[in-house]
Short mmCIF file of C-alpha atoms and ligand atoms in Angstrom, two decimals:
data_model
loop_
_atom_site.label_atom_id
_atom_site.label_comp_id
_atom_site.label_asym_id
_atom_site.label_seq_id
_atom_site.Cartn_x
_atom_site.Cartn_y
_atom_site.Cartn_z
CA UNK F 1 0.46 -23.35 -19.67
CA UNK F 2 0.39 -20.97 -22.12
CA UNK F 3 2.03 -18.11 -22.10
CA UNK F 4 -0.11 -16.21 -19.71
CA UNK F 5 -2.07 -13.07 -20.29
CA UNK F 6 -4.04 -10.40 -17.51
CA UNK F 7 -5.73 -6.94 -17.13
CA UNK F 8 -6.07 -4.58 -15.06
CA UNK F 9 -9.73 -3.09 -16.28
CA UNK F 10 -10.49 0.30 -13.47
CA UNK F 11 -13.85 2.11 -14.90
CA UNK F 12 -12.00 6.33 -14.96
CA UNK F 13 -14.32 6.69 -12.43
CA UNK F 14 -12.86 8.12 -9.22
CA UNK F 15 -9.82 6.91 -7.30
CA UNK F 16 -8.33 3.57 -7.04
CA UNK F 17 -9.54 2.28 -3.72
CA UNK F 18 -7.49 -0.48 -1.20
CA UNK F 19 -9.87 -3.02 -2.95
CA UNK F 20 -8.41 -2.49 -6.80
CA UNK F 21 -5.06 -1.50 -6.34
CA UNK F 22 -4.74 -4.69 -4.95
CA UNK F 23 -6.98 -6.06 -7.35
CA UNK F 24 -4.24 -3.91 -9.80
CA UNK F 25 -1.91 -5.75 -7.81
CA UNK F 26 -2.18 -9.30 -7.41
CA UNK F 27 -2.51 -9.06 -11.26
CA UNK F 28 0.81 -7.61 -11.59
CA UNK F 29 2.52 -10.15 -8.81
CA UNK F 30 0.59 -12.73 -11.53
CA UNK F 31 2.35 -11.49 -14.87
CA UNK F 32 5.53 -11.03 -13.41
CA UNK F 33 5.45 -14.41 -11.34
CA UNK F 34 4.78 -16.05 -14.60
CA UNK F 35 6.31 -13.93 -16.65
CA UNK F 36 3.81 -13.21 -18.38
CA UNK F 37 1.90 -9.44 -19.82
CA UNK F 38 -0.11 -7.24 -17.53
CA UNK F 39 -2.75 -4.82 -19.74
CA UNK F 40 -4.27 -2.10 -18.60
CA UNK F 41 -7.80 -1.22 -20.10
CA UNK F 42 -9.94 1.58 -19.22
CA UNK F 43 -13.39 0.54 -19.16
CA UNK F 44 -14.63 3.92 -19.95
CA UNK F 45 -18.36 2.65 -21.25
CA UNK F 46 -20.27 4.37 -18.28
CA UNK F 47 -20.15 7.62 -20.61
CA UNK F 48 -21.60 9.96 -18.04
CA UNK F 49 -19.48 9.40 -14.64
CA UNK F 50 -16.19 8.51 -17.18
CA UNK F 51 -14.17 11.38 -16.97
CA UNK F 52 -10.06 11.65 -18.98
CA UNK F 53 -9.35 13.39 -15.13
CA UNK F 54 -9.48 9.92 -13.30
CA UNK F 55 -7.72 8.74 -16.48
CA UNK F 56 -5.07 9.79 -15.74
CA UNK F 57 -4.47 9.94 -11.83
CA UNK F 58 -5.08 6.82 -11.80
CA UNK F 59 -2.25 5.76 -14.35
CA UNK F 60 -0.24 8.23 -12.04
CA UNK F 61 -1.51 7.06 -8.69
CA UNK F 62 0.09 3.51 -10.05
CA UNK F 63 3.16 4.86 -10.76
CA UNK F 64 3.31 6.06 -8.07
CA UNK F 65 1.84 2.71 -5.98
CA UNK F 66 5.18 0.77 -8.32
CA UNK F 67 3.20 -0.61 -10.99
CA UNK F 68 4.11 -0.96 -14.71
CA UNK F 69 1.81 -2.64 -17.38
CA UNK F 70 3.52 -4.24 -20.66
CA UNK F 71 0.55 -2.89 -22.73
CA UNK F 72 -1.77 0.17 -22.50
CA UNK F 73 -3.81 3.03 -23.50
CA UNK F 74 -0.44 5.26 -22.51
CA UNK F 75 2.50 2.98 -24.40
CA UNK F 76 0.14 0.50 -27.41
CA UNK F 77 -0.07 -2.84 -28.39
CA UNK F 78 -0.76 -5.43 -29.82
CA UNK F 79 -4.34 -5.97 -28.81
CA UNK F 80 -4.93 -2.10 -28.84
CA UNK F 81 -6.60 0.54 -29.11
CA UNK F 82 -7.51 0.18 -24.90
CA UNK F 83 -9.79 2.16 -23.74
CA UNK F 84 -13.61 0.32 -24.66
CA UNK F 85 -14.87 3.83 -26.13
CA UNK F 86 -12.50 3.66 -29.38
CA UNK F 87 -13.22 -0.61 -29.56
CA UNK F 88 -16.95 0.57 -30.14
CA UNK F 89 -16.95 -0.38 -33.36
CA UNK F 90 -15.78 -3.63 -32.24
CA UNK F 91 -18.77 -4.16 -29.85
CA UNK F 92 -20.65 -3.67 -33.01
CA UNK F 93 -19.58 -6.46 -35.54
CA UNK F 94 -19.38 -9.17 -32.21
CA UNK F 95 -23.30 -7.78 -30.99
CA UNK F 96 -24.95 -8.06 -35.31
CA UNK F 97 -23.06 -11.44 -35.40
CA UNK F 98 -24.87 -12.47 -32.67
CA UNK F 99 -28.39 -11.27 -33.31
CA UNK F 100 -28.11 -12.74 -36.93
CA UNK F 101 -26.37 -16.21 -34.98
CA UNK F 102 -30.23 -15.64 -33.29
CA UNK F 103 -28.18 -16.09 -29.78
CA UNK F 104 -28.84 -11.88 -29.48
CA UNK F 105 -32.26 -10.32 -30.01
CA UNK F 106 -33.48 -6.97 -29.93
CA UNK F 107 -35.41 -5.34 -27.07
CA UNK F 108 -38.12 -2.92 -27.37
CA UNK F 109 -39.42 -2.60 -23.27
CA UNK F 110 -39.21 0.88 -22.42
CA UNK F 111 -38.30 1.96 -18.80
CA UNK F 112 -41.54 2.04 -17.90
CA UNK F 113 -41.69 -1.42 -19.07
CA UNK F 114 -39.05 -2.36 -17.65
CA UNK F 115 -39.68 -0.60 -13.64
CA UNK F 116 -43.04 -2.35 -13.55
CA UNK F 117 -42.30 -5.50 -14.05
CA UNK F 118 -40.12 -5.23 -11.25
CA UNK F 119 -42.16 -3.54 -9.00
CA UNK F 120 -44.25 -6.78 -9.84
CA UNK F 121 -41.93 -9.21 -9.28
CA UNK F 122 -41.15 -8.11 -6.39
CA UNK F 123 -44.51 -7.82 -4.83
CA UNK F 124 -44.60 -11.62 -5.86
CA UNK F 125 -42.37 -12.20 -3.98
CA UNK F 126 -39.71 -13.58 -7.13
CA UNK F 127 -36.30 -11.85 -7.70
CA UNK F 128 -36.36 -9.27 -10.63
CA UNK F 129 -35.36 -10.22 -13.96
CA UNK F 130 -36.38 -9.78 -17.57
CA UNK F 131 -39.79 -12.40 -18.87
CA UNK F 132 -38.25 -12.40 -21.74
CA UNK F 133 -40.71 -10.22 -23.65
CA UNK F 134 -39.37 -9.50 -26.45
CA UNK F 135 -38.08 -12.89 -27.32
CA UNK F 136 -41.25 -12.99 -28.40
CA UNK F 137 -40.80 -11.09 -31.45
CA UNK F 138 -40.51 -12.38 -35.09
CA UNK F 139 -36.10 -10.99 -36.04
CA UNK F 140 -37.20 -9.82 -38.94
CA UNK F 141 -39.95 -7.46 -37.68
CA UNK F 142 -37.28 -7.12 -34.77
CA UNK F 143 -34.54 -5.84 -37.28
CA UNK F 144 -36.97 -3.48 -39.08
CA UNK F 145 -38.20 -1.79 -36.12
CA UNK F 146 -34.70 -0.89 -35.25
CA UNK F 147 -33.68 0.21 -38.51
CA UNK F 148 -36.67 2.71 -38.24
CA UNK F 149 -34.99 4.35 -35.93
CA UNK F 150 -36.74 2.79 -32.14
CA UNK F 151 -35.21 3.39 -29.23
CA UNK F 152 -33.74 -0.80 -29.19
CA UNK F 153 -31.50 -2.47 -26.87
CA UNK F 154 -29.16 -5.70 -27.64
CA UNK F 155 -29.84 -8.71 -25.03
CA UNK F 156 -28.45 -12.29 -24.98
CA UNK F 157 -30.86 -15.46 -24.68
CA UNK F 158 -29.84 -17.33 -22.40
CA UNK F 159 -30.33 -21.24 -22.86
CA UNK F 160 -28.61 -22.97 -20.47
CA UNK F 161 -29.53 -23.63 -17.43
CA UNK F 162 -25.78 -23.96 -15.69
CA UNK F 163 -22.99 -22.28 -15.34
CA UNK F 164 -20.66 -23.79 -13.40
CA UNK F 165 -16.62 -23.05 -13.48
CA UNK F 166 -13.58 -23.96 -11.20
CA UNK F 167 -13.62 -20.50 -10.23
CA UNK F 168 -8.62 -20.87 -8.96
CA UNK F 169 -9.68 -19.21 -5.55
CA UNK F 170 -13.84 -20.46 -4.87
CA UNK F 171 -13.37 -23.83 -6.32
CA UNK F 172 -16.22 -25.01 -8.25
CA UNK F 173 -18.22 -22.14 -7.86
CA UNK F 174 -22.25 -22.71 -9.94
CA UNK F 175 -25.00 -20.87 -10.46
CA UNK F 176 -28.55 -21.34 -12.19
CA UNK F 177 -29.54 -19.88 -14.82
CA UNK F 178 -33.19 -18.54 -13.44
CA UNK F 179 -31.64 -16.47 -11.43
CA UNK F 180 -29.15 -14.86 -14.22
CA UNK F 181 -32.37 -13.54 -16.99
CA UNK F 182 -31.43 -12.70 -20.72
CA UNK F 183 -28.58 -9.61 -20.12
CA UNK F 184 -28.51 -6.82 -22.07
CA UNK F 185 -25.29 -6.61 -23.74
CA UNK F 186 -26.02 -2.80 -25.11
CA UNK F 187 -27.88 0.33 -23.79
CA UNK F 188 -30.54 1.82 -25.57
CA UNK F 189 -28.48 4.33 -26.54
CA UNK F 190 -25.89 2.33 -28.60
CA UNK F 191 -23.11 1.71 -25.58
CA UNK F 192 -21.84 -1.85 -24.49
CA UNK F 193 -22.91 -2.72 -21.03
CA UNK F 194 -20.17 -4.47 -18.82
CA UNK F 195 -20.88 -7.92 -19.33
CA UNK F 196 -20.94 -7.68 -22.89
CA UNK F 197 -17.64 -5.52 -23.62
CA UNK F 198 -15.36 -7.09 -21.33
CA UNK F 199 -15.76 -10.70 -22.40
CA UNK F 200 -15.13 -9.75 -26.20
CA UNK F 201 -12.38 -7.47 -24.19
CA UNK F 202 -10.86 -10.23 -22.66
CA UNK F 203 -11.19 -12.92 -25.41
CA UNK F 204 -9.75 -10.11 -28.42
CA UNK F 205 -6.80 -9.74 -25.93
CA UNK F 206 -5.91 -13.06 -25.41
CA UNK F 207 -5.84 -12.92 -21.18
CA UNK F 208 -5.72 -15.78 -19.85
CA UNK F 209 -7.05 -15.57 -16.08
CA UNK F 210 -9.12 -13.08 -15.29
CA UNK F 211 -8.07 -12.34 -11.39
CA UNK F 212 -10.82 -9.45 -10.20
CA UNK F 213 -12.90 -8.41 -7.26
CA UNK F 214 -15.53 -11.33 -5.82
CA UNK F 215 -18.35 -8.24 -6.53
CA UNK F 216 -18.43 -9.36 -9.55
CA UNK F 217 -18.46 -12.57 -8.62
CA UNK F 218 -22.11 -12.98 -10.28
CA UNK F 219 -21.37 -11.19 -13.33
CA UNK F 220 -19.39 -14.01 -14.19
CA UNK F 221 -22.28 -16.81 -15.01
CA UNK F 222 -23.40 -14.08 -17.94
CA UNK F 223 -20.18 -14.06 -19.01
CA UNK F 224 -19.48 -17.90 -19.06
CA UNK F 225 -22.86 -17.58 -20.98
CA UNK F 226 -20.73 -15.17 -23.92
CA UNK F 227 -18.48 -17.01 -24.52
CA UNK F 228 -20.50 -19.90 -25.45
CA UNK F 229 -22.68 -17.75 -27.43
CA UNK F 230 -20.12 -16.41 -29.06
CA UNK F 231 -18.28 -19.66 -29.58
CA UNK F 232 -14.66 -18.78 -27.42
CA UNK F 233 -13.45 -20.35 -24.82
CA UNK F 234 -13.47 -18.84 -21.33
CA UNK F 235 -9.96 -17.93 -19.24
CA UNK F 236 -9.87 -19.21 -16.27
CA UNK F 237 -11.57 -17.20 -13.35
CA UNK F 238 -9.68 -15.82 -9.45
CA UNK F 239 -11.85 -14.02 -7.96
CA UNK F 240 -10.68 -11.96 -4.84
CA UNK F 241 -12.09 -11.91 -1.46
CA UNK F 242 -13.99 -8.35 -0.30
CA UNK F 243 -11.50 -5.83 1.94
CA UNK F 244 -13.43 -5.29 5.56
CA UNK F 245 -12.65 -2.31 7.55
CA UNK F 246 -12.53 -3.31 11.66
CA UNK F 247 -15.37 -3.35 12.56
CA UNK F 248 -16.35 -5.97 9.46
CA UNK F 249 -18.57 -3.80 6.97
CA UNK F 250 -17.07 -3.03 3.42
CA UNK F 251 -14.02 -0.88 3.57
CA UNK F 252 -15.24 2.43 2.40
CA UNK F 253 -14.92 5.80 2.58
CA UNK F 254 -16.19 6.12 5.98
CA UNK F 255 -12.66 3.87 7.29
CA UNK F 256 -10.65 6.59 6.99
CA UNK F 257 -7.63 6.29 4.46
CA UNK F 258 -8.22 4.08 1.12
CA UNK F 259 -7.69 5.15 -1.91
CA UNK F 260 -3.26 5.11 -3.07
CA UNK F 261 -4.19 8.61 -3.02
CA UNK F 262 -5.34 9.00 0.08
CA UNK F 263 -2.16 6.68 1.83
CA UNK F 264 0.14 9.01 -0.61
CA UNK F 265 -1.49 12.35 1.44
CA UNK F 266 -0.50 10.73 4.14
CA UNK F 267 3.33 9.31 3.87
CA UNK F 268 3.52 6.00 3.66
CA UNK F 269 5.77 4.76 1.29
CA UNK F 270 4.17 2.58 -1.92
CA UNK F 271 6.82 -0.69 -0.80
CA UNK F 272 5.31 -0.52 2.87
CA UNK F 273 1.50 0.07 0.28
CA UNK F 274 2.56 -2.89 -1.36
CA UNK F 275 4.05 -5.65 1.10
CA UNK F 276 1.06 -4.86 3.18
CA UNK F 277 -2.08 -5.38 0.33
CA UNK F 278 0.04 -7.96 -0.77
CA UNK F 279 -0.44 -10.02 3.21
CA UNK F 280 -4.48 -8.33 2.82
CA UNK F 281 -5.90 -12.24 0.85
CA UNK F 282 -2.41 -14.06 0.17
CA UNK F 283 0.14 -15.53 2.41
CA UNK F 284 3.70 -15.68 2.35
CA UNK F 285 4.28 -20.08 1.00
CA UNK F 286 6.10 -20.60 4.83
CA UNK F 287 2.23 -19.17 5.57
CA UNK F 288 4.10 -16.71 8.12
CA UNK F 289 6.60 -14.71 6.69
CA UNK F 290 4.82 -11.19 6.75
CA UNK F 291 8.20 -8.70 5.78
CA UNK F 292 8.80 -9.26 1.69
CA UNK F 293 9.65 -7.04 -0.81
CA UNK F 294 8.60 -7.66 -4.93
CA UNK F 295 11.33 -10.16 -6.12
CA UNK F 296 10.55 -12.25 -3.11
CA UNK F 297 6.76 -12.19 -4.09
CA UNK F 298 7.07 -12.80 -7.65
CA UNK F 299 8.85 -15.46 -6.97
CA UNK F 300 6.66 -17.39 -4.41
CA UNK F 301 3.63 -15.77 -6.10
CA UNK F 302 0.76 -18.49 -6.86
CA UNK F 303 -2.88 -17.75 -6.72
CA UNK F 304 -3.64 -21.35 -4.95
CA UNK F 305 -2.04 -18.68 -1.89
CA UNK F 306 -5.75 -17.01 -1.50
CA UNK F 307 -7.75 -17.26 1.33
CA UNK F 308 -11.52 -16.62 0.72
CA UNK F 309 -12.07 -15.33 3.07
CA UNK F 310 -12.45 -11.34 3.14
CA UNK F 311 -9.51 -9.99 4.21
CA UNK F 312 -9.84 -6.75 7.94
CA UNK F 313 -7.64 -4.24 5.82
CA UNK F 314 -5.54 -3.32 9.25
CA UNK F 315 -4.22 0.46 9.44
CA UNK F 316 -2.71 -0.11 12.67
CA UNK F 317 -0.25 -2.89 10.60
CA UNK F 318 -0.21 -1.27 7.70
CA UNK F 319 1.99 1.74 9.86
CA UNK F 320 4.18 -1.12 10.71
CA UNK F 321 5.27 -2.01 7.72
CA UNK F 322 5.27 1.68 6.79
CA UNK F 323 8.07 2.29 9.59
CA UNK F 324 9.88 -0.36 8.78
CA UNK F 325 10.20 0.98 5.39
CA UNK F 326 11.54 4.34 6.22
CA UNK F 327 14.10 3.26 8.69
CA UNK F 328 15.23 1.09 5.87
CA UNK F 329 15.40 4.62 3.67
CA UNK F 330 19.00 6.11 3.57
CA UNK F 331 18.16 9.08 5.79
CA UNK F 332 18.23 11.38 3.25
CA UNK F 333 15.62 10.33 0.98
CA UNK F 334 13.38 10.33 4.21
CA UNK F 335 14.13 13.55 3.93
CA UNK F 336 13.12 14.52 0.67
CA UNK F 337 10.19 12.16 0.93
CA UNK F 338 9.77 14.85 2.93
CA UNK F 339 10.17 18.77 1.66
CA UNK F 340 6.25 18.58 0.80
CA UNK F 341 4.99 18.00 4.19
CA UNK F 342 7.47 20.24 5.81
CA UNK F 343 6.46 22.72 3.08
CA UNK F 344 2.78 22.45 3.38
CA UNK F 345 2.95 22.61 6.79
CA UNK F 346 5.13 26.55 6.68
CA UNK F 347 7.77 24.55 7.42
CA UNK F 348 10.13 25.15 4.34
CA UNK F 349 9.66 26.77 1.43
CA UNK F 350 10.88 25.65 -2.30
CA UNK F 351 14.19 26.23 -3.19
CA UNK F 352 16.44 24.75 -0.47
CA UNK F 353 20.21 24.49 -1.32
CA UNK F 354 21.43 20.64 -0.66
CA UNK F 355 22.18 21.87 3.34
CA UNK F 356 18.99 22.27 4.39
CA UNK F 357 18.43 18.53 3.26
CA UNK F 358 20.99 17.46 5.02
CA UNK F 359 19.73 19.58 7.66
CA UNK F 360 16.82 17.79 7.70
CA UNK F 361 18.21 14.76 7.59
CA UNK F 362 18.88 15.27 11.01
CA UNK F 363 15.22 16.22 11.83
CA UNK F 364 14.60 13.56 10.59
CA UNK F 365 16.54 11.00 12.07
CA UNK F 366 15.72 12.24 15.08
CA UNK F 367 11.69 11.94 15.39
CA UNK F 368 11.55 8.77 13.24
CA UNK F 369 11.27 6.46 15.97
CA UNK F 370 7.68 9.22 17.26
CA UNK F 371 6.05 8.70 13.60
CA UNK F 372 3.97 6.54 11.70
CA UNK F 373 4.01 8.51 8.40
CA UNK F 374 5.52 11.09 7.18
CA UNK F 375 2.71 13.16 6.97
CA UNK F 376 3.35 12.96 11.11
CA UNK F 377 6.84 14.28 10.87
CA UNK F 378 6.56 17.94 10.72
CA UNK F 379 4.52 18.09 13.31
CA UNK F 380 7.05 15.85 15.76
CA UNK F 381 9.34 17.51 14.42
CA UNK F 382 7.39 21.30 15.79
CA UNK F 383 9.11 22.29 18.23
CA UNK F 384 12.63 22.41 17.08
CA UNK F 385 11.64 25.54 14.78
CA UNK F 386 9.06 26.76 17.37
CA UNK F 387 10.29 27.63 20.93
CA UNK F 388 7.93 29.42 23.09
CA UNK F 389 9.59 30.57 26.14
CA UNK F 390 6.43 31.76 27.78
CA UNK F 391 4.67 27.74 27.66
CA UNK F 392 8.68 26.88 28.57
CA UNK F 393 8.36 28.63 32.03
CA UNK F 394 5.26 27.92 33.14
CA UNK F 395 5.47 23.77 32.15
CA UNK F 396 8.49 24.63 35.43
CA UNK F 397 6.52 26.59 37.59
CA UNK F 398 7.12 29.72 37.17
CA UNK F 399 9.24 30.55 40.78
CA UNK F 400 10.65 26.68 40.03
CA UNK F 401 12.12 28.44 37.12
CA UNK F 402 13.14 31.30 38.34
CA UNK F 403 15.03 29.98 40.98
CA UNK F 404 16.56 26.56 39.54
CA UNK F 405 19.53 27.10 41.26
CA UNK F 406 20.58 23.87 37.96
CA UNK F 407 18.70 26.91 35.28
CA UNK F 408 21.07 29.33 37.19
CA UNK F 409 23.96 27.78 36.67
CA UNK F 410 23.50 26.86 33.36
CA UNK F 411 22.27 29.61 31.49
CA UNK F 412 24.89 31.07 31.39
CA UNK F 413 27.26 28.85 30.41
CA UNK F 414 25.30 27.86 27.34
CA UNK F 415 25.09 31.71 26.43
CA UNK F 416 28.68 31.82 26.98
CA UNK F 417 28.81 29.31 23.66
CA UNK F 418 28.03 30.35 20.46
CA UNK F 419 28.13 26.75 18.31
CA UNK F 420 27.22 24.07 21.72
CA UNK F 421 28.43 21.06 20.96
CA UNK F 422 27.15 17.86 22.56
CA UNK F 423 30.41 17.34 23.89
CA UNK F 424 30.67 21.00 25.42
CA UNK F 425 26.52 20.79 26.91
CA UNK F 426 27.42 16.90 28.37
CA UNK F 427 30.89 19.29 30.27
CA UNK F 428 28.41 21.57 31.07
CA UNK F 429 25.86 19.01 33.29
CA UNK F 430 29.07 17.83 35.57
CA UNK F 431 29.85 20.62 36.64
CA UNK F 432 26.21 21.84 37.00
CA UNK F 433 25.78 18.27 38.67
CA UNK F 434 28.84 18.12 40.11
CA UNK F 435 28.58 22.37 42.17
CA UNK F 436 23.77 21.14 42.30
CA UNK F 437 24.96 17.66 43.42
CA UNK F 438 21.80 17.50 41.84
CA UNK F 439 21.70 14.80 39.03
CA UNK F 440 19.29 12.19 36.69
CA UNK F 441 15.44 13.71 36.00
CA UNK F 442 16.31 16.77 38.71
CA UNK F 443 19.13 18.40 36.57
CA UNK F 444 18.08 17.64 32.94
CA UNK F 445 14.08 18.51 33.29
CA UNK F 446 14.60 21.44 34.29
CA UNK F 447 17.77 21.69 30.87
CA UNK F 448 15.11 20.08 28.52
CA UNK F 449 11.85 22.13 29.73
CA UNK F 450 13.59 25.43 28.81
CA UNK F 451 16.17 23.87 25.85
CA UNK F 452 12.70 22.51 23.88
CA UNK F 453 9.58 24.02 25.54
CA UNK F 454 7.71 20.27 26.08
CA UNK F 455 8.35 18.51 28.72
CA UNK F 456 9.38 15.53 26.66
CA UNK F 457 10.91 15.10 22.76
CA UNK F 458 13.53 13.84 21.16
CA UNK F 459 17.00 13.26 22.71
CA UNK F 460 19.08 16.17 23.33
CA UNK F 461 21.95 14.87 22.00
CA UNK F 462 20.05 14.98 18.77
CA UNK F 463 18.66 18.00 19.56
CA UNK F 464 21.82 20.40 20.27
CA UNK F 465 23.27 19.87 16.73
CA UNK F 466 19.63 20.59 15.57
CA UNK F 467 19.84 23.72 17.52
CA UNK F 468 22.69 25.00 16.38
CA UNK F 469 23.26 23.57 12.91
CA UNK F 470 19.62 24.89 11.53
CA UNK F 471 20.41 28.28 13.56
CA UNK F 472 22.85 28.91 10.40
CA UNK F 473 20.18 28.06 8.10
CA UNK F 474 18.02 30.40 5.91
CA UNK F 475 14.48 28.72 6.73
CA UNK F 476 10.87 29.28 6.45
CA UNK F 477 10.69 29.80 9.81
CA UNK F 478 13.57 30.29 11.60
CA UNK F 479 15.35 28.07 13.54
CA UNK F 480 16.59 29.76 17.12
CA UNK F 481 20.02 28.41 18.97
CA UNK F 482 20.02 26.51 22.23
CA UNK F 483 21.88 30.70 23.16
CA UNK F 484 19.11 31.99 22.15
CA UNK F 485 16.48 30.38 24.05
CA UNK F 486 18.37 30.64 27.16
CA UNK F 487 18.13 33.88 25.96
CA UNK F 488 14.28 34.23 26.18
CA UNK F 489 14.05 31.73 28.43
CA UNK F 490 15.92 33.68 30.57
CA UNK F 491 13.69 36.71 29.80
CA UNK F 492 10.69 35.14 29.91
CA UNK F 493 11.71 33.71 33.61
CA UNK F 494 12.86 37.17 34.57
CA UNK F 495 15.74 35.10 36.14
CA UNK F 496 18.36 36.64 37.74
N1 LIG I 1 -14.33 -2.34 -14.44
C1 LIG I 1 -14.14 -2.86 -14.39
C2 LIG I 1 -14.19 -2.61 -12.54
O1 LIG I 1 -13.89 -1.28 -12.16
C3 LIG I 1 -13.31 -4.21 -14.03
C4 LIG I 1 -14.29 -5.49 -13.37
C5 LIG I 1 -13.10 -6.39 -14.22
O2 LIG I 1 -12.35 -6.71 -14.00
O3 LIG I 1 -13.63 -7.70 -14.99
O4 LIG I 1 -15.10 -2.80 -11.79
#
C-alpha cells in the first residue's frame, strides 16, 4: 500500500461534537496503525459561520481528547496552507482550468430563478435539481458576461450516468448521475463550494483515504465526478455510520452532553472517551474486548472491523469506562483533576499547597466508588465540607438523639480526643458496645448520623481521618473535626 495520508477536516462553525470527534479519532487510529500521516485541515469556506474562536477551541478540544496530527495550521507542513480561506488562489486556478477545458460553465441564474425552478419541480413531484439552463450559453459569451462583472457561479457539467466506488465501510456504492444535477463549484461571490474545495485539497494534500461521516455520502458522487473532470485518481472512501441517541434519533444536543467540551466539563477522562468512541462502530479483532488502551487499539485498528449500521450512543457505557479509567489513575492525579470542580463548587480556593492536594486525594478515594465522572465529586463529598447538626438531630428523631444511650456515652469520649484516630474510634465503640449491649446498626447508625449529618455515605474508616486532617488545613470551607461535630450535635440535641 502507498504511504497512508488521511485528514480530519472540520469546519470551525461550532463545538466538536461526538460524531466529528469519532471521525477525528478513526483517522488518527488509521494513520497511527499504518505509520502514516494525519493532516488537520480547517474548512472555513463558509465565511459567515466560521470563526477564529471556534478554530482555537477545536484545536484545544482535540488536544484535550488526546489526538495529535502531523500537519496542520498550527504546525505547517509540505501541503500547506491548511486553512481553506488561505487556498483561494488554488481553487480559482482549477475552476478556470475546468471552464477552459469545457468541464465547467458559468451560471448566471439568480437565486429567485433557482427557487422558482425548485418549487416547480417539487410541485410536479420531481426531485429539485438544476435544469442546466446556463449550459447552453456559448462559452465566449459567458466569459464576456462574467468578465464584465455580472454575478456568476461556476458549475460542474455532469456527463456521467453512473457513479460507483467501493466504499471501505459500505461496500460497492452507486449513485445515478440523474439525481445529482450540475453542482456549484464556486459561488457567485467567489467562494468555493465545499465539494470543490475538498477535492482540490484532498488531491493536492495527497490524501489516500477519506474517512468521514456518512452524512457526506451523497456528496461523494459529486466529488468523484470532479476527480474525473480534473483527471485525478480519487482516494479511497470510508463513510462512518451515523451516531444515534437512545431514542434512535440522530444524536444531538437534545440528548445531553455531546460535545468534547461538555464531556470535559462533566469530568469524563479523555482516555475513557477515546476508548468509548473507538467502540462506536468498530470492534476489536476478537469481537468482544471492550477495554483497550491506545496502543492496543492502534495495533489492531482496521477499517474491516467497522460496522455500517448506525451506532447508538450509550452514556451508561461511557460512565462505566470512565469509572474504570478513574480507578487506574494514581489518587494524586484524580485529586489534581478534581480541583477545578472543587473550586467551582466553592469548596476550595486557589492557590493551595501540597498538603491540601494530599488531603483531596483522601477525599476523592472516599467517594470514588460513588461517582461516574469528576464533576460529581464535590456533591459526593458534601458531607465532608458541610455539617448540619440540626439535620443530624432530626434525622435521628429528636427524642432518640437526646436520649440515645449510645451517643450519650460516645460523645464525651470523642470530645476528649483532640485528634481522633480510627483505631481509637474503634476502641471507643467497643467500650460502648460493652456497656450498652448495643451492636451492629443500633450502635453504628446513631454515631454515623451524629458525625456526618446523613444516614449513608463513605465508610467512617475513611471519613474520620479526613475530618481530622481537614480540620487542620486552611480551606475555603473549613472542615470540622469529629469532636467539633459532636460538640455541635450535643448542643443541637440538648444532650445532657
Ligand atoms: N468540513 C466537513 C465537515 O466538517 C468535512 C467533510 C469531509 O471530511 O469531507 O463536515
